[in-house]
PDB file of C-alpha atoms in Angstrom:
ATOM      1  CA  UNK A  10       0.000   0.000   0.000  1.00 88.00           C
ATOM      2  CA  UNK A  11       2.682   2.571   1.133  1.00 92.00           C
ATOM      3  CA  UNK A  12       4.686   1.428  -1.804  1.00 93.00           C
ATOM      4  CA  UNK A  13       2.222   3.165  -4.514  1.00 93.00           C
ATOM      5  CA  UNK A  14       3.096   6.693  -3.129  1.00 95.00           C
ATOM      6  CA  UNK A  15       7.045   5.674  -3.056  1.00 95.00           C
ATOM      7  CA  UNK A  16       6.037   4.644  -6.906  1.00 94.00           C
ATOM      8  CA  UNK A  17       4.240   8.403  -7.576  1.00 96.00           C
ATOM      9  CA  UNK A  18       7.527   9.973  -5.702  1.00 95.00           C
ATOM     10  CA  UNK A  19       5.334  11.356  -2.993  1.00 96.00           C
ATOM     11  CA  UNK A  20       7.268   9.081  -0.218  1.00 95.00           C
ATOM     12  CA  UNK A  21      10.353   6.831  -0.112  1.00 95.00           C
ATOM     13  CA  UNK A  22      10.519   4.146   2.087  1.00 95.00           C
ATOM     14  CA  UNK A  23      12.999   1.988   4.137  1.00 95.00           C
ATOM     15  CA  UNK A  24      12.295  -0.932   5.509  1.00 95.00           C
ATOM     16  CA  UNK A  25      13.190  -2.571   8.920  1.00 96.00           C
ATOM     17  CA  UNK A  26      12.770  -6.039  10.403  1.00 95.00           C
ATOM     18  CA  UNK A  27      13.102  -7.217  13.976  1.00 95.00           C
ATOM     19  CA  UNK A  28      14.512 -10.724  14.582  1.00 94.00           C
ATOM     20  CA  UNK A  29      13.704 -11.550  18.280  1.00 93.00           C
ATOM     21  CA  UNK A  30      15.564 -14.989  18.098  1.00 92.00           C
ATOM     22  CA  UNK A  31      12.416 -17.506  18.424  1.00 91.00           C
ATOM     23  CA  UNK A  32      13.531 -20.791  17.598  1.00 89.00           C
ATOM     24  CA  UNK A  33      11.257 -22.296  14.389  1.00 86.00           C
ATOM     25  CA  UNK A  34       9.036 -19.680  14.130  1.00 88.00           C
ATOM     26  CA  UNK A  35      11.011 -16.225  13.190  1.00 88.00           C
ATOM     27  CA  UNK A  36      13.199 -16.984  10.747  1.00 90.00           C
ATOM     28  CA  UNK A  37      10.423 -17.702   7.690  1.00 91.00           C
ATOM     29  CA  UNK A  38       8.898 -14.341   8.041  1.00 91.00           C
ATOM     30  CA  UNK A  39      12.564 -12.913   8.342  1.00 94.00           C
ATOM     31  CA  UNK A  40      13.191 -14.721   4.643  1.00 95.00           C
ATOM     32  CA  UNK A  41       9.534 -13.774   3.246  1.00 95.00           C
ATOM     33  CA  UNK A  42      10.313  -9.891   4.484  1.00 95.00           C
ATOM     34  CA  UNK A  43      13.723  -9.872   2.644  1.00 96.00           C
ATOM     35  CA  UNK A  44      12.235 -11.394  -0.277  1.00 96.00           C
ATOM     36  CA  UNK A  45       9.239  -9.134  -0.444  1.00 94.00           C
ATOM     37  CA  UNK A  46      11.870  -5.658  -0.201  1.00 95.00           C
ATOM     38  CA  UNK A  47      13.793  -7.411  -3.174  1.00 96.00           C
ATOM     39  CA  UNK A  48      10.850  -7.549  -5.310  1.00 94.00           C
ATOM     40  CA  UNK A  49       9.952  -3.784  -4.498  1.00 94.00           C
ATOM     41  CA  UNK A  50      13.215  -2.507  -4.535  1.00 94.00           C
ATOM     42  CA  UNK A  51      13.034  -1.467  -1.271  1.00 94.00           C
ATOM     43  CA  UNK A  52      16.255  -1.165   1.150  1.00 95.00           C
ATOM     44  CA  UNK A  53      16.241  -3.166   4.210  1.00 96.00           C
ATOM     45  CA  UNK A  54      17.981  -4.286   7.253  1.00 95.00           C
ATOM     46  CA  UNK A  55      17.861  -7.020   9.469  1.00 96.00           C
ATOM     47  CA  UNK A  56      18.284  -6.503  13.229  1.00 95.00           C
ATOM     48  CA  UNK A  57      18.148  -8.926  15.986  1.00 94.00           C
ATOM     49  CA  UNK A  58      17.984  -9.189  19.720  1.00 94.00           C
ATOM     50  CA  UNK A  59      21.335 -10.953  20.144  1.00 94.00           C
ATOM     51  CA  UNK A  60      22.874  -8.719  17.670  1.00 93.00           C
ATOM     52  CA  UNK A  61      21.632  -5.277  19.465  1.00 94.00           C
ATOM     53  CA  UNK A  62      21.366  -7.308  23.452  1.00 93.00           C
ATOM     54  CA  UNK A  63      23.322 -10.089  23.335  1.00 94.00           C
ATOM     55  CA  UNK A  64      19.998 -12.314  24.533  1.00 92.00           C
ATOM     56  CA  UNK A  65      17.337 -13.543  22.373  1.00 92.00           C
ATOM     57  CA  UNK A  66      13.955 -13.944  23.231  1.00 91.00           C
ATOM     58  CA  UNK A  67      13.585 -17.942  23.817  1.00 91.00           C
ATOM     59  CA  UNK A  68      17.151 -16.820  25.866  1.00 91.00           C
ATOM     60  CA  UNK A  69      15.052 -14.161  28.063  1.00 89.00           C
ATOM     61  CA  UNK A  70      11.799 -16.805  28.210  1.00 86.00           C
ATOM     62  CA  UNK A  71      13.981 -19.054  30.497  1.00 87.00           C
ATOM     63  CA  UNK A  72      14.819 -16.688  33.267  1.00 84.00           C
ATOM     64  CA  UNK A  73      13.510 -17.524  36.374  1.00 80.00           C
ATOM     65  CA  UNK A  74      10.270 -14.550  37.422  1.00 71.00           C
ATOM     66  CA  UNK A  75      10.171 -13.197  34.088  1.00 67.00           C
ATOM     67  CA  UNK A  76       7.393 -10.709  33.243  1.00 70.00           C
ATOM     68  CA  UNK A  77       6.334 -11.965  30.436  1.00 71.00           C
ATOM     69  CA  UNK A  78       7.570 -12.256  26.651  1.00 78.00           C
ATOM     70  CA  UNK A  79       5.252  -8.785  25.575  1.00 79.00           C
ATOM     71  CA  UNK A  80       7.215  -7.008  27.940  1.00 81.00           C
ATOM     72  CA  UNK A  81      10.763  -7.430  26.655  1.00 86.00           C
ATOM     73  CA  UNK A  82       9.920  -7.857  23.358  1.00 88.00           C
ATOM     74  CA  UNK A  83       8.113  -4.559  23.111  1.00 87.00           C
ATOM     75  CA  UNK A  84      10.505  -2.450  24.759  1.00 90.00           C
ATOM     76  CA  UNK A  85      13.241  -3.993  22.588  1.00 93.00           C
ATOM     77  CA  UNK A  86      11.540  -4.048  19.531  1.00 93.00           C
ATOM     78  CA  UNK A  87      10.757  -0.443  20.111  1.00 92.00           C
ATOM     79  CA  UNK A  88      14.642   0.671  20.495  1.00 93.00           C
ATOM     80  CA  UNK A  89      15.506  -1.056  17.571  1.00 95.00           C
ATOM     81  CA  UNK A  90      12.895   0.392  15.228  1.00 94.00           C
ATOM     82  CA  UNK A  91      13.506   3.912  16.763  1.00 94.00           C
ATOM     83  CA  UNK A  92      17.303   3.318  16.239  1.00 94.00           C
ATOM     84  CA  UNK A  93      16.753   1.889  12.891  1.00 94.00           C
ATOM     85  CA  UNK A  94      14.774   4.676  12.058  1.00 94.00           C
ATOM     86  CA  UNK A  95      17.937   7.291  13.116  1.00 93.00           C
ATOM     87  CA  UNK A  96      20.008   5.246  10.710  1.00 93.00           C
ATOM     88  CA  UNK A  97      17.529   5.684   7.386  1.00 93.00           C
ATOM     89  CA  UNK A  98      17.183   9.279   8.812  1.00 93.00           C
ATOM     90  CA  UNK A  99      13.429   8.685   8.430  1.00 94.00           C
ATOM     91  CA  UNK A 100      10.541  11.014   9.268  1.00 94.00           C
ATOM     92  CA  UNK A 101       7.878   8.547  10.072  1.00 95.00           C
ATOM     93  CA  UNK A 102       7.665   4.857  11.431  1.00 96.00           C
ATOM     94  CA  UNK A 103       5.011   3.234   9.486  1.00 96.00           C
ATOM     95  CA  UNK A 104       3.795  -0.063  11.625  1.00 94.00           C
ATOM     96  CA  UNK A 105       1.914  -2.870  10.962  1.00 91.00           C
ATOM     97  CA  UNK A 106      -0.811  -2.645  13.581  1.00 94.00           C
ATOM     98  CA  UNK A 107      -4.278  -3.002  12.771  1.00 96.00           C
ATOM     99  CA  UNK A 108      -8.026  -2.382  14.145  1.00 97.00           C
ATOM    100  CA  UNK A 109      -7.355  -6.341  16.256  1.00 95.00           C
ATOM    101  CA  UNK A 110      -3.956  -4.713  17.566  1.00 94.00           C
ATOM    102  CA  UNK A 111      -5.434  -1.398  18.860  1.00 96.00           C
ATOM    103  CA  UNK A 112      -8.639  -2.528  20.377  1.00 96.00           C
ATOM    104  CA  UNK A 113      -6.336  -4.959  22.457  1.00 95.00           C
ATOM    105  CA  UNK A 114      -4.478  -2.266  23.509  1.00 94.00           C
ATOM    106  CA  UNK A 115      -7.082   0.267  24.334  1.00 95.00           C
ATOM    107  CA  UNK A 116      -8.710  -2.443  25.944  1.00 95.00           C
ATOM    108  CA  UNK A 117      -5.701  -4.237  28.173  1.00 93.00           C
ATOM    109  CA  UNK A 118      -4.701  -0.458  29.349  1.00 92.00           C
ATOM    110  CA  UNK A 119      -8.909   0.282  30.426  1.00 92.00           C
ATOM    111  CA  UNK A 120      -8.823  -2.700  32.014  1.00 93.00           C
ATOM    112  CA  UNK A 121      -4.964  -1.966  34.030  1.00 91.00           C
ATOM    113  CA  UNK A 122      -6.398   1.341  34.931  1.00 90.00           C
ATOM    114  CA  UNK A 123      -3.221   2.935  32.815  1.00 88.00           C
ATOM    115  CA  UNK A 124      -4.313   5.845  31.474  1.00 85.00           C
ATOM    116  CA  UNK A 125      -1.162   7.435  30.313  1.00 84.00           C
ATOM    117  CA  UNK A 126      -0.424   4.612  27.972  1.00 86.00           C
ATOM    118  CA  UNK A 127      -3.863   5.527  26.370  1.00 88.00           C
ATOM    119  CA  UNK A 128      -2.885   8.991  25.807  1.00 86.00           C
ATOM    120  CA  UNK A 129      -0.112   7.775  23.354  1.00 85.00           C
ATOM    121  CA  UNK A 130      -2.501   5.436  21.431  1.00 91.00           C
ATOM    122  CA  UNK A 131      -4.004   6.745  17.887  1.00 91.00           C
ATOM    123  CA  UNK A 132      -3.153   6.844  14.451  1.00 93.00           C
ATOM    124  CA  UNK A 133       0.278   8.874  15.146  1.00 92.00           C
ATOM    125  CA  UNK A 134       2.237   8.961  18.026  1.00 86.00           C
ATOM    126  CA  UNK A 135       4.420  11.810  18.692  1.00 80.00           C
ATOM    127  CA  UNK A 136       7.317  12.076  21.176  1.00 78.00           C
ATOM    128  CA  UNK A 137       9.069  15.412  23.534  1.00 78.00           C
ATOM    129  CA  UNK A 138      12.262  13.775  22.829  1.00 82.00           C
ATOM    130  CA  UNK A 139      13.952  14.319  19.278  1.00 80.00           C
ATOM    131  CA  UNK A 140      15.397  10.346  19.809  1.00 81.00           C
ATOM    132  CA  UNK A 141      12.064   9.315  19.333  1.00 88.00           C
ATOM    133  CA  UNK A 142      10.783   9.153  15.394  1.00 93.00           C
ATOM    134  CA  UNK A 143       6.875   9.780  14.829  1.00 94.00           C
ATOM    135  CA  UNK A 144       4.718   6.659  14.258  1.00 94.00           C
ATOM    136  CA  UNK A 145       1.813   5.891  12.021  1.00 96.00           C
ATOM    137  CA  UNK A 146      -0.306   3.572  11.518  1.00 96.00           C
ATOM    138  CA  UNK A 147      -2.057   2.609   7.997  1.00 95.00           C
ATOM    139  CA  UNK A 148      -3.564  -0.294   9.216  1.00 96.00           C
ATOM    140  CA  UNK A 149      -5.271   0.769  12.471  1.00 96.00           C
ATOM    141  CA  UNK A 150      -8.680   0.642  10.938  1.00 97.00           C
ATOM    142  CA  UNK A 151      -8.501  -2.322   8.804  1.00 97.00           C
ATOM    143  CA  UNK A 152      -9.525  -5.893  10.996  1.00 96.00           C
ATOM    144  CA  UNK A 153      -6.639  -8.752  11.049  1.00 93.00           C
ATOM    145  CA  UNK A 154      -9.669 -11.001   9.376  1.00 93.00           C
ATOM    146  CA  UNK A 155      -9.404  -8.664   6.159  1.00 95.00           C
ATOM    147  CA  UNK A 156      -5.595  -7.546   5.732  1.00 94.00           C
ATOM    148  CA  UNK A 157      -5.310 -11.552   5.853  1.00 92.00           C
ATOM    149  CA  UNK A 158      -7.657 -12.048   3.352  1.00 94.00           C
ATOM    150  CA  UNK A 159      -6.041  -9.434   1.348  1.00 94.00           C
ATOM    151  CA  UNK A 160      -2.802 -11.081   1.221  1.00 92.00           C
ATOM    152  CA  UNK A 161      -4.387 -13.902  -0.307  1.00 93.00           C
ATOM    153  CA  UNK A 162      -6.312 -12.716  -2.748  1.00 96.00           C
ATOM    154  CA  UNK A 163      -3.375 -10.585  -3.939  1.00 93.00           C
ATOM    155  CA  UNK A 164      -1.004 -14.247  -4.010  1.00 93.00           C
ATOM    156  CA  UNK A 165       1.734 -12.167  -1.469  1.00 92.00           C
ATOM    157  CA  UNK A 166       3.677 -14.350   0.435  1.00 92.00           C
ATOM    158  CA  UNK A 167       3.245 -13.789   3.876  1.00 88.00           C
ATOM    159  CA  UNK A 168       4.220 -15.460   7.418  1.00 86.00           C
ATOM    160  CA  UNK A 169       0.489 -16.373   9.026  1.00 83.00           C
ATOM    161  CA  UNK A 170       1.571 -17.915  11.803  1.00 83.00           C
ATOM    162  CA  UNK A 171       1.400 -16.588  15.477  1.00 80.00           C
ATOM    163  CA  UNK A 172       4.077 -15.560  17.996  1.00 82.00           C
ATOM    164  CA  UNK A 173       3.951 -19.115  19.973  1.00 83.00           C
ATOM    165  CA  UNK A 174       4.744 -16.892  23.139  1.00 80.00           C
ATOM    166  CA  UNK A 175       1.875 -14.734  22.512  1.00 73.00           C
ATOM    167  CA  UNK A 176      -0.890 -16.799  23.655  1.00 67.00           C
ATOM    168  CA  UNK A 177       0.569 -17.004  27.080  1.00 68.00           C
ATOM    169  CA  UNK A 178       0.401 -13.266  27.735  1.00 77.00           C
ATOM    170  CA  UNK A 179      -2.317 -10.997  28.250  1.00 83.00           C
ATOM    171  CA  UNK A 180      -2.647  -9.376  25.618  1.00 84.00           C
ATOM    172  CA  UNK A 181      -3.335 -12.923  24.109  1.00 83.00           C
ATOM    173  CA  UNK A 182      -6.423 -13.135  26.588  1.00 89.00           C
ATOM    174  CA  UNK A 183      -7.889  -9.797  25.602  1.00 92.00           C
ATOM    175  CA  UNK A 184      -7.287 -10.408  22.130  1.00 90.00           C
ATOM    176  CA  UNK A 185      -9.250 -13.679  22.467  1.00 91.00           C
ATOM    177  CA  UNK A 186     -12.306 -11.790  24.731  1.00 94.00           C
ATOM    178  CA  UNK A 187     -12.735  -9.597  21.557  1.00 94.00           C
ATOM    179  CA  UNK A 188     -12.697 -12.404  19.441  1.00 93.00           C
ATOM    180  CA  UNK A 189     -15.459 -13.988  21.242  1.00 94.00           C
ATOM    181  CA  UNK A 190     -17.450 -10.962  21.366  1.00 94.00           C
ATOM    182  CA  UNK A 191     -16.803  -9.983  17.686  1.00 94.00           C
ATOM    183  CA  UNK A 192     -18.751 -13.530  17.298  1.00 93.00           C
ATOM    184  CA  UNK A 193     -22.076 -11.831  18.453  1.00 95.00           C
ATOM    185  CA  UNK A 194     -21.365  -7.862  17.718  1.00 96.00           C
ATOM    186  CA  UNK A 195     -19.727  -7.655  14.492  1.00 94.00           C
ATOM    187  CA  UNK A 196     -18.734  -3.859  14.719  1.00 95.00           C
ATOM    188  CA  UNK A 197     -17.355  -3.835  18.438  1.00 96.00           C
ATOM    189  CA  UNK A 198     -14.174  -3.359  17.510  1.00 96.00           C
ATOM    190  CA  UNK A 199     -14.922  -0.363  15.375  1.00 96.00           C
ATOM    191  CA  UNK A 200     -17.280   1.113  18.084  1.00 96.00           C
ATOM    192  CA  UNK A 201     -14.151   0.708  20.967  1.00 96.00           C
ATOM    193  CA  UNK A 202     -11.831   2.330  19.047  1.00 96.00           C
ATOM    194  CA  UNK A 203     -14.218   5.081  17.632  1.00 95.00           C
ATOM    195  CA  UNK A 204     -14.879   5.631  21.568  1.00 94.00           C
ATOM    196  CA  UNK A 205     -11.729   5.849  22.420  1.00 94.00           C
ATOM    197  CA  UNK A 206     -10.873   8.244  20.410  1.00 93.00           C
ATOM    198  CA  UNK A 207     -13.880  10.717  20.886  1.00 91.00           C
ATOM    199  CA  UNK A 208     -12.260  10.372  24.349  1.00 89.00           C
ATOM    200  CA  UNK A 209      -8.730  10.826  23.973  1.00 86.00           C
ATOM    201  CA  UNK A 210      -8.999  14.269  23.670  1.00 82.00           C
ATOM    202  CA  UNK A 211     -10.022  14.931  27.438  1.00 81.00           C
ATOM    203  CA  UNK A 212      -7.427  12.172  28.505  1.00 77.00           C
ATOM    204  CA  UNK A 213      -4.561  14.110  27.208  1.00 74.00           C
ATOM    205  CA  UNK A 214      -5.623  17.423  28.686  1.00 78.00           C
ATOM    206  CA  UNK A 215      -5.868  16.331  31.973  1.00 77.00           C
ATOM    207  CA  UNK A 216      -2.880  13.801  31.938  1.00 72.00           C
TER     208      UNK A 216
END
């Protein structure tokens, strides 16, 4: 999608992926990503965990009282990316999360009573600190369900399967509440995040 305004010169694009060092699972959507920036003529890098931390993921699953995979991973993931983005000297951080991904979030921080983490949810997230590059979101109103379908009817080559940590975590459990209740009320998703953001507004004023 991003790639047809690279194609009318009205963007260029970089790409970046993150290899967290899960054992049978990461390294196919690590070879489907190069291969897909090949075909587009896209540059891209490859960074991992162990390359940036010197742990992988699997490596950080086996310590004793860990917090859970979502944790780490996000908080690495994010330093990469943001680091990544430095390197390209890029003005935006275009991410792959979509109407599934943001419900769970607005949902798991309701739910956790953190309401500062909802002021930095929406279609672009900016940051005080210059270290930090501006995210975006294409996908944020487009269900999992579809994009997936997408990919198929289009014949791209894409990684379906699921982080084999993920179902462990919480997010996991939301994401499968809104899956259940998606069964019954087709549009819930839409209507939580159209809520949410009629309601950001006030959060961020008074936050």
């Amino acid at each position: 999608m991003l790639d047809t305004f690279r194609k009318r010169n009205i963007i260029d694009i970089c790409a970046v992926t993150v290899d967290e060092g899960i054992s049978g699972y990461r390294q196919d959507g690590v070879e489907i990503a190069i291969r897909h920036a090949e075909r587009l003529g896209i540059e891209h890098k490859v960074v991992s965990f162990k390359d940036s931390f010197n742990i992988t993921l699997d490596e950080v699953m086996k310590i004793p009282n860990y917090r859970g995979s979502c944790t780490y991973c996000g908080v690495f993931r994010r330093w990469i990316i943001n680091r990544a983005a430095r390197d390209f000297s890029a003005t935006k951080i275009a991410t792959g999360h979509n109407l599934d991904d943001e419900t769970q979030a607005i949902l798991m921080n309701y739910l956790e009573g953190n309401v500062d983490n909802l002021t930095k949810i929406g279609p672009k997230t900016d940051s005080k600190s210059p270290l930090f590059t501006p995210k975006i979101k294409p996908l944020r109103e487009i269900p999992e369900k579809e994009i997936g379908l997408y990919a198929l009817a289009k014949d791209l080559e894409v990684h379906f399967a699921g982080c084999p940590y993920s179902e462990e975590s919480f997010r996991g459990e939301i994401g499968q509440i809104i899956k259940n209740l998606s069964k019954d009320h087709p549009t819930i998703m839409y209507s939580t995040l159209r809520g949410f953001d009629k309601i950001k507004k006030s959060f961020k004023e008074r936050i």
